[in-house]
Amino acid sequence: MGDRAETKKLTGSEIIIRALQAEGVDTVFGIPGGAVLPLYHELAVSSIRHILTRHEQAAAHAAEGYARATGKPGVCIATSGPGATNLVTGIANAYMDSIPIIAITGQVGVDMIGRDSFQEADITGITLPITKANYLVKNIRDLAATIHEAFYVATTGRPGPVLIDIPKDVTTQRAAFHYPPKLRLPGYRSRVEPHALQVAQAAAAILAAEKPLLFIGGGVITSGAHEEVRRLAEEQDIPVIMSMMGKGAFPENHPLFVGMVGMHGTVAANYAVCETDLIIGIGVRFDDRVTGKIEAFAPRAKIIHIDIDAAEIGKVISAHIPIVADARQALQAILGRLTEKREHPAWRQRIRRWQEEHPLRYDKCGLKPQYVIEELYRLTRGRAIISTDVGQHQMWAVQYYPVDRPRAFLSSCGLGTMGFGVPAAMGAAVARPGETVVAITGDGSFQMNIQELATLSHYRIPVKIILLNNGYLGMVRQWQEFFFDRRYAYSELGGNPDFVKIAEAYRLPARRVAAREEVIPALQEALETDGPFLVEVLIDREENVFPMVPPGGTLNKMVTGGRQE
């Protein structure tokens, strides 16, 4: 990047633009407002593309989609007060899933801070628990260095969101632009190289195991360790299970792939966890939706836990061999010690038998969401980038749209944010032009950010929306069916609009599907149409997601198709 200094004094807004350009930013998402008008004045004549979303929450989710699809930090901008607070859900979502975004917010003038000024909010205080770092820049001389530091912190170690709050008067003051070529943060260190003794212990444990399992999560994708995971699995004959964040880190059509583990994981993956003698957890948090009842999780297994964040080690599940390091470097070191190959034919055969006896299945009668997703997979040949909202459709997408490459499945996993899917798909489509991007959503989630149809329409962003409409908050209704005596308290979405007419009002082509034979023609039309397209599918209203581990239950006690396994 080099040392970038100019003797000519620039406004704070010009410095922000120059700093973003120095970081390689080509696109930002946001909405202007009073406190950021000077910045927008300069943004309009810069080389950076601005996507005007219709809500700040959508701007944050779009920045997330950009980051998830590329690995580069996404950038969103909002004005002070309500503009900034509208970013909070998106920032929290990025924090839970370790996604690098930079949120730039306007603030009232320095002299007005703390006076309850118009559109003032303490956004750094509000976001302190949900950002990796945040900054209030009161001096223009600190502006460029702060932006440089923010990008560095957001993208190194365990990634995450960083917020920069900039008072309006700082954006209009003038100073020389100096962008430091190097960054020195004495209090910020991230261990990336694994400890040799722990590597040796991990290699020995892998060679000694009779029933090993590779458990992969989002950290594999973040570190770019998917090839090392494949090598380890193939050379040591180790079956692979994943968390939802790990979808795409290992090809799902591979003979060693077992499935997602946890509440809506496959029977084979959950049974394997209950019998394995070694779990190699890579870039995973051992989330409660994965483990079920913690005391009963992997009762026979030794645990190797590899994670770049030391705070994750032992937080939920105790690790026998903890390795605090970058996943790729740790796996490369372990592979370097595994000079002999292993085979586990009996273990593989046992897992294969579970897969044959307990495949994913559904009743083929009626218009089923699983069928829609299967046909979407077939028509796209599995090459689409899939973004989902949260709920039943999210689980069906995980189960019935196999992914064989990283950064091709985007979903809100840790926070579980309805309204994420469409704006995240928007960000992904902007980041990766020419690729097919599909947002799979439900009628509840879709209405959380339905206004982004205007953004899709205005910029002709070619997101294909598959709206699975059952007239319910589907996952809420499913829980009410199983755990609350079928009392569907306020989960039925009475008063849903005509979604096709809504799309057409936004000048988006749309089509409604009410019968099974209409599915393929509708999907084909959507995929062949230039620009965005909405397909609304009227699915069976009380279709459930199976398998399902009841909350607080154990992984070997699943409900599948209405019966307990």
XYZ file of C-alpha atoms in Angstrom:
565
model
C 0.000 0.000 0.000
C 2.906 2.327 0.766
C 3.053 5.557 2.756
C 0.400 7.888 1.379
C 0.919 11.503 2.395
C -0.208 14.768 0.789
C 0.745 18.303 1.700
C -2.557 19.609 0.392
C -5.113 19.704 3.161
C -8.245 17.646 2.645
C -11.582 17.716 4.392
C -12.399 14.884 6.778
C -14.866 13.555 4.203
C -12.159 13.483 1.536
C -9.834 11.715 3.975
C -12.479 9.051 4.628
C -12.831 8.439 0.883
C -9.059 8.275 0.362
C -8.708 5.871 3.295
C -11.460 3.584 1.998
C -9.827 3.576 -1.423
C -6.487 2.714 0.172
C -8.180 -0.302 1.767
C -9.474 -1.474 -1.606
C -13.127 -0.652 -0.935
C -15.154 -0.595 -4.156
C -18.710 -0.643 -2.790
C -20.518 0.688 0.268
C -24.148 0.317 1.364
C -26.029 2.984 3.237
C -28.509 5.834 3.576
C -27.588 9.541 3.835
C -28.699 11.821 6.637
C -27.784 15.147 8.152
C -24.657 14.069 10.041
C -23.115 12.332 7.010
C -24.089 14.789 4.263
C -20.520 16.121 3.888
C -19.301 12.544 3.442
C -21.998 11.810 0.870
C -21.087 15.018 -0.963
C -17.615 13.567 -1.595
C -18.807 9.990 -2.045
C -20.925 11.050 -5.012
C -17.833 12.077 -7.020
C -15.573 9.227 -5.881
C -14.749 5.899 -7.541
C -16.586 4.016 -4.793
C -19.985 2.617 -5.737
C -22.753 3.436 -3.286
C -25.848 1.238 -3.022
C -28.754 3.146 -1.508
C -30.657 0.659 0.628
C -34.106 1.477 1.966
C -33.304 0.684 5.605
C -30.055 0.844 7.549
C -30.492 -2.683 8.880
C -30.490 -3.864 5.278
C -27.298 -1.872 4.643
C -25.550 -3.775 7.438
C -26.849 -7.133 6.160
C -25.808 -6.254 2.604
C -22.318 -5.441 3.878
C -22.359 -8.841 5.590
C -23.420 -10.558 2.385
C -20.584 -8.829 0.557
C -18.105 -9.958 3.205
C -19.396 -13.532 3.440
C -19.279 -13.964 -0.331
C -15.780 -12.522 -0.782
C -13.859 -12.672 2.494
C -13.247 -8.920 2.154
C -14.742 -6.517 4.700
C -18.115 -5.063 3.787
C -18.784 -1.385 4.486
C -22.036 0.314 5.506
C -22.811 3.942 6.312
C -25.561 5.490 8.405
C -26.309 8.883 9.853
C -26.427 9.698 13.554
C -29.157 8.708 15.997
C -31.792 6.416 14.463
C -29.673 5.755 11.385
C -26.887 4.415 13.573
C -29.171 2.461 15.893
C -30.854 0.826 12.894
C -27.489 -0.791 12.134
C -27.376 -2.538 15.504
C -29.073 -5.815 14.531
C -26.823 -6.225 11.509
C -23.728 -5.462 13.573
C -24.773 -7.979 16.227
C -25.410 -10.536 13.508
C -21.907 -10.028 12.096
C -20.405 -10.248 15.573
C -22.069 -13.591 16.336
C -20.904 -15.104 13.037
C -17.424 -13.475 13.013
C -17.982 -11.487 9.810
C -15.723 -8.492 9.048
C -17.748 -5.359 8.381
C -16.918 -1.697 8.860
C -19.847 0.436 10.016
C -19.300 4.173 9.565
C -21.776 6.333 11.441
C -22.267 10.062 11.552
C -22.428 11.834 14.878
C -23.472 15.279 16.045
C -20.725 17.875 16.291
C -18.046 17.390 18.928
C -19.304 20.299 21.033
C -22.864 18.895 20.928
C -22.025 15.385 22.146
C -23.624 14.568 25.489
C -26.271 17.295 25.284
C -29.123 15.125 23.986
C -28.806 16.935 20.690
C -31.138 16.250 17.783
C -30.479 12.770 16.403
C -27.757 12.060 18.947
C -27.183 8.517 20.190
C -24.211 7.053 22.024
C -23.634 4.475 19.314
C -20.173 3.493 20.556
C -21.663 2.754 23.963
C -24.606 0.916 22.444
C -22.438 -1.282 20.227
C -19.577 -1.919 22.648
C -20.738 -5.504 23.435
C -21.353 -6.392 19.767
C -18.275 -5.030 18.023
C -14.723 -6.266 17.956
C -13.728 -2.617 18.434
C -15.327 0.771 17.999
C -14.055 4.332 17.764
C -15.346 7.877 18.262
C -13.062 10.132 16.219
C -13.062 13.634 17.688
C -9.867 14.888 16.033
C -9.436 14.985 12.274
C -5.727 14.197 12.664
C -6.717 10.759 14.006
C -9.142 9.966 11.215
C -6.983 8.188 8.626
C -5.077 6.160 11.214
C -8.323 5.122 12.897
C -9.796 3.846 9.627
C -6.572 1.937 8.906
C -6.681 0.395 12.369
C -10.369 -0.459 12.043
C -9.832 -2.469 8.859
C -6.851 -4.243 10.394
C -8.738 -5.227 13.534
C -11.841 -6.302 11.602
C -9.916 -8.665 9.335
C -7.164 -10.144 11.490
C -7.379 -12.906 14.062
C -11.030 -13.795 14.559
C -12.806 -11.369 12.224
C -15.677 -9.209 13.331
C -17.495 -5.894 12.947
C -15.862 -2.571 13.778
C -17.712 0.722 14.095
C -16.283 4.183 13.451
C -18.384 7.090 14.753
C -17.437 10.433 13.176
C -18.851 13.807 14.306
C -20.120 15.986 11.492
C -17.653 18.803 12.135
C -14.730 16.364 11.808
C -15.892 15.590 8.270
C -15.728 19.301 7.295
C -12.436 20.271 8.972
C -9.198 20.118 6.973
C -5.911 18.310 7.538
C -3.096 16.734 5.565
C -3.835 13.198 4.443
C -1.367 10.635 5.732
C -2.145 6.929 5.490
C 0.405 4.947 7.502
C 2.025 2.009 5.664
C 2.441 0.004 8.871
C 0.328 -0.494 11.941
C 1.613 -1.080 15.441
C -0.900 -2.133 18.076
C 1.014 -3.303 21.155
C -2.113 -4.488 22.974
C -3.546 -6.359 20.025
C -2.067 -9.761 19.333
C -3.517 -12.816 17.666
C -1.771 -16.169 17.793
C -1.817 -17.795 14.364
C 0.940 -20.399 14.647
C 0.121 -23.583 16.582
C 2.184 -24.841 19.507
C 4.411 -27.723 18.403
C 3.635 -29.901 21.439
C -0.124 -29.596 20.923
C 0.298 -30.370 17.225
C 2.211 -33.524 18.136
C -0.478 -34.536 20.627
C -3.210 -33.954 18.043
C -1.407 -36.026 15.417
C -0.886 -38.867 17.891
C -4.565 -38.785 18.889
C -5.654 -38.933 15.238
C -3.434 -41.937 14.559
C -4.707 -43.713 17.682
C -8.416 -43.120 17.075
C -10.671 -45.893 15.801
C -13.793 -43.759 15.282
C -12.586 -40.221 14.493
C -14.811 -37.364 13.304
C -13.869 -34.058 11.712
C -16.241 -31.341 12.937
C -15.841 -28.216 10.810
C -17.265 -24.726 11.250
C -17.059 -21.192 9.914
C -13.427 -20.826 10.947
C -12.438 -23.233 8.183
C -13.966 -20.913 5.589
C -12.523 -17.777 7.189
C -8.992 -19.180 7.225
C -9.238 -20.731 3.757
C -8.501 -24.158 5.227
C -10.956 -26.181 3.151
C -8.252 -27.924 1.106
C -6.378 -28.900 4.269
C -9.618 -30.284 5.712
C -10.137 -32.358 2.588
C -6.573 -33.680 2.731
C -6.880 -34.642 6.385
C -10.212 -36.360 5.796
C -9.019 -38.304 2.761
C -5.542 -39.233 3.981
C -6.743 -40.369 7.395
C -10.136 -41.714 6.249
C -12.084 -39.481 8.649
C -15.831 -38.807 8.217
C -16.824 -35.134 8.237
C -19.686 -33.385 10.024
C -20.369 -29.653 9.959
C -22.058 -26.818 11.766
C -24.302 -24.574 9.676
C -21.515 -21.976 9.540
C -19.275 -24.684 8.089
C -21.549 -25.391 5.112
C -19.389 -25.234 2.000
C -16.109 -25.931 3.797
C -16.249 -29.573 2.626
C -18.046 -30.826 -0.502
C -21.339 -32.407 0.488
C -21.204 -34.878 -2.385
C -17.983 -36.365 -0.990
C -18.244 -39.976 0.272
C -16.764 -38.909 3.629
C -19.425 -36.250 4.238
C -21.970 -37.259 6.883
C -24.092 -34.117 7.321
C -24.863 -31.231 9.615
C -24.887 -32.034 13.310
C -27.295 -30.741 15.935
C -30.950 -29.867 16.382
C -31.843 -30.294 12.706
C -28.810 -32.287 11.695
C -28.845 -35.671 10.006
C -29.452 -38.800 12.044
C -26.128 -40.240 10.902
C -24.173 -37.138 11.997
C -25.834 -37.056 15.407
C -25.399 -40.787 15.977
C -21.759 -40.514 14.938
C -21.137 -37.855 17.592
C -22.603 -40.161 20.208
C -20.223 -43.002 19.275
C -17.023 -41.306 18.120
C -13.841 -41.644 20.176
C -12.228 -38.477 18.767
C -13.714 -35.171 17.616
C -11.401 -32.816 15.740
C -13.268 -29.514 16.047
C -11.953 -26.884 13.642
C -13.220 -23.310 13.787
C -16.373 -24.252 15.706
C -18.029 -22.811 18.821
C -19.839 -25.971 19.996
C -23.047 -23.947 19.913
C -26.014 -25.128 21.974
C -27.958 -25.949 18.786
C -25.108 -28.324 17.938
C -24.473 -29.973 21.269
C -27.968 -30.480 22.664
C -27.590 -31.510 26.295
C -23.971 -30.633 26.989
C -23.407 -33.379 29.566
C -24.345 -36.014 26.981
C -22.401 -34.579 24.036
C -19.806 -36.986 22.585
C -19.596 -38.987 25.826
C -16.903 -41.372 24.526
C -14.748 -38.840 22.710
C -11.475 -37.080 23.241
C -11.776 -33.502 21.937
C -9.223 -31.665 19.801
C -10.365 -28.043 19.493
C -8.639 -25.737 16.998
C -9.660 -22.090 17.099
C -7.914 -18.758 16.605
C -9.837 -17.283 19.540
C -8.561 -18.611 22.865
C -11.826 -17.568 24.524
C -13.685 -20.278 22.575
C -11.526 -23.099 23.889
C -13.344 -24.789 26.770
C -16.163 -22.215 26.780
C -18.821 -24.866 26.154
C -17.069 -28.227 25.750
C -13.789 -29.026 27.511
C -10.935 -29.723 25.122
C -8.403 -32.472 25.832
C -6.035 -31.017 23.208
C -6.559 -27.256 22.747
C -4.846 -25.563 19.806
C -5.095 -21.772 19.640
C -4.090 -20.961 16.080
C -5.220 -20.158 12.584
C -7.061 -23.237 11.313
C -5.088 -23.518 8.098
C -1.709 -23.245 9.787
C -2.742 -25.724 12.475
C -3.921 -28.264 9.915
C -0.794 -27.854 7.822
C 1.317 -28.551 10.904
C -0.776 -31.598 11.838
C -0.649 -32.943 8.272
C 3.118 -32.564 8.339
C 3.269 -35.033 11.240
C 0.852 -37.571 9.800
C 3.253 -39.438 7.603
C 1.252 -42.679 7.649
C -2.273 -43.061 6.345
C -5.088 -44.713 8.258
C -8.281 -46.444 7.226
C -11.388 -46.993 9.316
C -13.544 -49.416 7.295
C -15.714 -50.589 10.203
C -16.427 -47.024 11.335
C -17.183 -45.907 7.794
C -19.491 -48.879 7.301
C -21.366 -48.122 10.512
C -21.963 -44.529 9.447
C -22.990 -45.643 5.962
C -25.577 -47.960 7.480
C -27.061 -45.082 9.502
C -27.210 -42.989 6.338
C -29.028 -45.760 4.480
C -31.454 -46.455 7.321
C -32.160 -42.796 8.180
C -31.898 -40.633 5.058
C -33.436 -37.199 4.842
C -36.993 -37.820 3.688
C -40.346 -36.146 3.327
C -43.855 -36.977 2.172
C -43.903 -36.382 -1.580
C -47.640 -35.598 -1.646
C -48.622 -31.975 -2.050
C -46.465 -28.948 -2.707
C -43.471 -29.459 -0.447
C -40.704 -26.941 0.211
C -38.101 -29.709 0.123
C -39.095 -30.502 -3.468
C -38.779 -26.850 -4.471
C -35.233 -26.677 -3.097
C -34.266 -29.997 -4.685
C -35.419 -28.696 -8.066
C -33.597 -25.402 -7.503
C -30.430 -27.411 -6.855
C -30.953 -29.466 -10.001
C -31.641 -26.464 -12.234
C -28.656 -24.483 -10.909
C -26.445 -27.605 -10.895
C -25.559 -26.689 -7.340
C -23.582 -23.642 -8.475
C -25.746 -20.855 -7.061
C -24.811 -18.701 -4.104
C -27.617 -19.324 -1.623
C -28.687 -16.795 0.999
C -31.374 -17.656 3.518
C -33.460 -15.970 6.110
C -34.162 -17.719 9.418
C -36.735 -20.375 10.174
C -37.980 -23.587 8.618
C -36.937 -22.601 5.100
C -33.380 -22.056 6.394
C -33.183 -25.643 7.638
C -34.711 -27.039 4.441
C -32.116 -25.094 2.444
C -29.297 -26.540 4.552
C -30.671 -30.054 4.154
C -31.692 -30.098 0.494
C -29.267 -27.732 -1.271
C -25.827 -29.393 -1.059
C -22.851 -27.033 -1.385
C -19.387 -28.034 -2.582
C -17.415 -24.777 -2.230
C -16.853 -22.148 0.442
C -18.631 -18.773 0.487
C -21.622 -20.121 -1.438
C -24.066 -20.433 1.477
C -24.895 -17.312 3.494
C -27.101 -17.528 6.558
C -27.598 -15.903 9.931
C -26.439 -18.697 12.223
C -25.529 -17.331 15.649
C -28.076 -14.541 16.050
C -30.781 -16.070 13.864
C -31.947 -12.815 12.296
C -35.149 -12.753 10.281
C -34.823 -10.242 7.458
C -31.192 -11.159 6.749
C -31.650 -13.174 3.557
C -32.648 -10.702 0.841
C -30.233 -7.861 1.717
C -27.389 -10.365 2.237
C -28.111 -11.814 -1.201
C -28.064 -8.268 -2.535
C -24.584 -7.714 -1.100
C -23.349 -11.036 -2.490
C -24.720 -10.301 -5.959
C -23.020 -6.901 -6.016
C -19.756 -8.468 -4.828
C -19.792 -11.355 -7.292
C -21.375 -10.174 -10.542
C -22.148 -12.854 -13.074
C -22.939 -15.522 -10.476
C -26.424 -16.829 -9.764
C -27.567 -15.590 -6.353
C -30.747 -16.964 -4.807
C -32.427 -15.781 -1.605
C -34.572 -18.482 0.006
C -36.991 -16.889 2.441
C -40.297 -17.330 4.245
C -43.310 -15.051 4.396
C -42.434 -14.004 7.955
C -38.771 -13.214 7.329
C -39.388 -11.619 3.931
C -41.589 -8.927 5.423
C -38.849 -7.889 7.864
C -36.964 -6.177 5.012
C -39.458 -6.274 2.149
C -38.632 -2.670 1.271
C -35.346 -3.846 -0.251
C -37.307 -4.895 -3.324
C -36.940 -1.218 -4.218
C -33.137 -1.490 -4.012
C -33.113 -4.638 -6.138
C -35.388 -2.998 -8.683
C -33.565 0.325 -8.851
C -30.100 -1.178 -9.363
C -31.337 -4.245 -11.274
C -29.447 -6.486 -8.851
C -30.142 -10.007 -10.186
C -31.220 -11.731 -6.980
C -33.745 -14.525 -7.446
C -36.101 -14.712 -4.454
C -37.768 -18.020 -3.601
C -40.519 -17.171 -1.109
C -41.860 -20.257 0.679
C -45.231 -19.058 1.932
C -47.068 -21.116 4.551
C -48.932 -18.285 6.245
C -47.132 -18.833 9.537
C -44.019 -17.966 11.457
C -43.201 -21.544 10.536
C -40.561 -22.536 13.075
C -42.514 -20.881 15.871
C -45.613 -22.819 14.791
C -43.606 -26.081 14.701
C -42.416 -25.559 18.265
C -45.948 -24.717 19.336
C -47.135 -27.944 17.721
C -44.574 -30.104 19.512
C -44.052 -28.341 22.833
C -47.077 -26.072 23.432
C -50.094 -28.338 22.826
C -50.699 -27.033 19.285
C -51.777 -23.667 20.643
C -50.692 -21.519 17.716
C -50.549 -18.315 19.696
C -49.949 -15.394 17.324
C -47.798 -17.359 14.891
C -50.344 -17.302 12.059
C -49.632 -14.433 9.692
C -53.151 -13.236 9.039
C -53.256 -10.283 6.699
C -50.335 -11.294 4.491
C -50.291 -9.183 1.327
C -50.407 -10.434 -2.231
C -46.644 -10.824 -2.606
C -46.764 -11.024 -6.392
C -48.590 -7.697 -6.573
C -46.153 -6.215 -4.058
C -43.230 -7.280 -6.263
C -44.929 -5.902 -9.355
C -45.528 -2.616 -7.541
C -41.756 -2.448 -7.097
C -41.414 -3.243 -10.828
C -40.043 -6.732 -10.204
C -41.285 -9.655 -12.308
C -42.958 -12.259 -10.114
C -44.822 -15.525 -10.318
C -46.969 -17.501 -7.901
C -46.761 -21.300 -7.671
C -49.737 -23.187 -6.226
C -49.188 -26.708 -7.618
C -46.254 -29.099 -7.887
C -46.240 -29.083 -11.695
C -45.771 -25.308 -11.696
C -42.504 -25.403 -9.744
C -40.035 -26.193 -12.519
C -41.407 -23.696 -15.092
C -41.427 -20.939 -12.472
C -37.861 -21.622 -11.343
C -36.685 -21.794 -14.950
C -38.298 -18.457 -15.736
C -36.693 -16.852 -12.674
C -33.229 -18.200 -13.473
C -33.445 -17.207 -17.136
C -34.690 -13.669 -16.472
C -32.156 -10.864 -16.394
C -32.324 -8.949 -13.145
C -34.290 -9.780 -9.991
C -37.278 -12.133 -9.876
C -39.680 -13.318 -7.172
C -41.189 -16.803 -7.064
C -43.835 -17.199 -4.383
C -44.567 -20.847 -3.552
C -47.685 -21.714 -1.558
C -46.314 -24.664 0.399
C -48.160 -27.054 2.715
C -49.033 -24.949 5.737
C -48.034 -27.379 8.496
C -44.991 -29.019 6.944
C -42.300 -29.582 9.594
C -38.515 -29.741 9.636
C -37.131 -33.176 10.464
C -35.027 -34.569 12.038
C -35.395 -32.515 15.204
C -33.679 -32.846 18.567
C -36.024 -31.409 21.217
C -34.483 -28.430 23.062
C -32.235 -29.641 25.875
C -32.391 -33.182 24.498
C -29.596 -35.530 23.507
C -28.408 -36.055 19.956
C -29.377 -39.727 19.897
C -33.038 -38.917 20.648
C -34.431 -37.301 17.520
C -37.919 -36.855 16.175
C -38.051 -37.843 12.502
C -41.288 -37.566 10.586
C -43.360 -37.473 13.749
C -41.727 -40.408 15.494
C -38.787 -40.751 17.853
C -35.652 -42.505 16.611
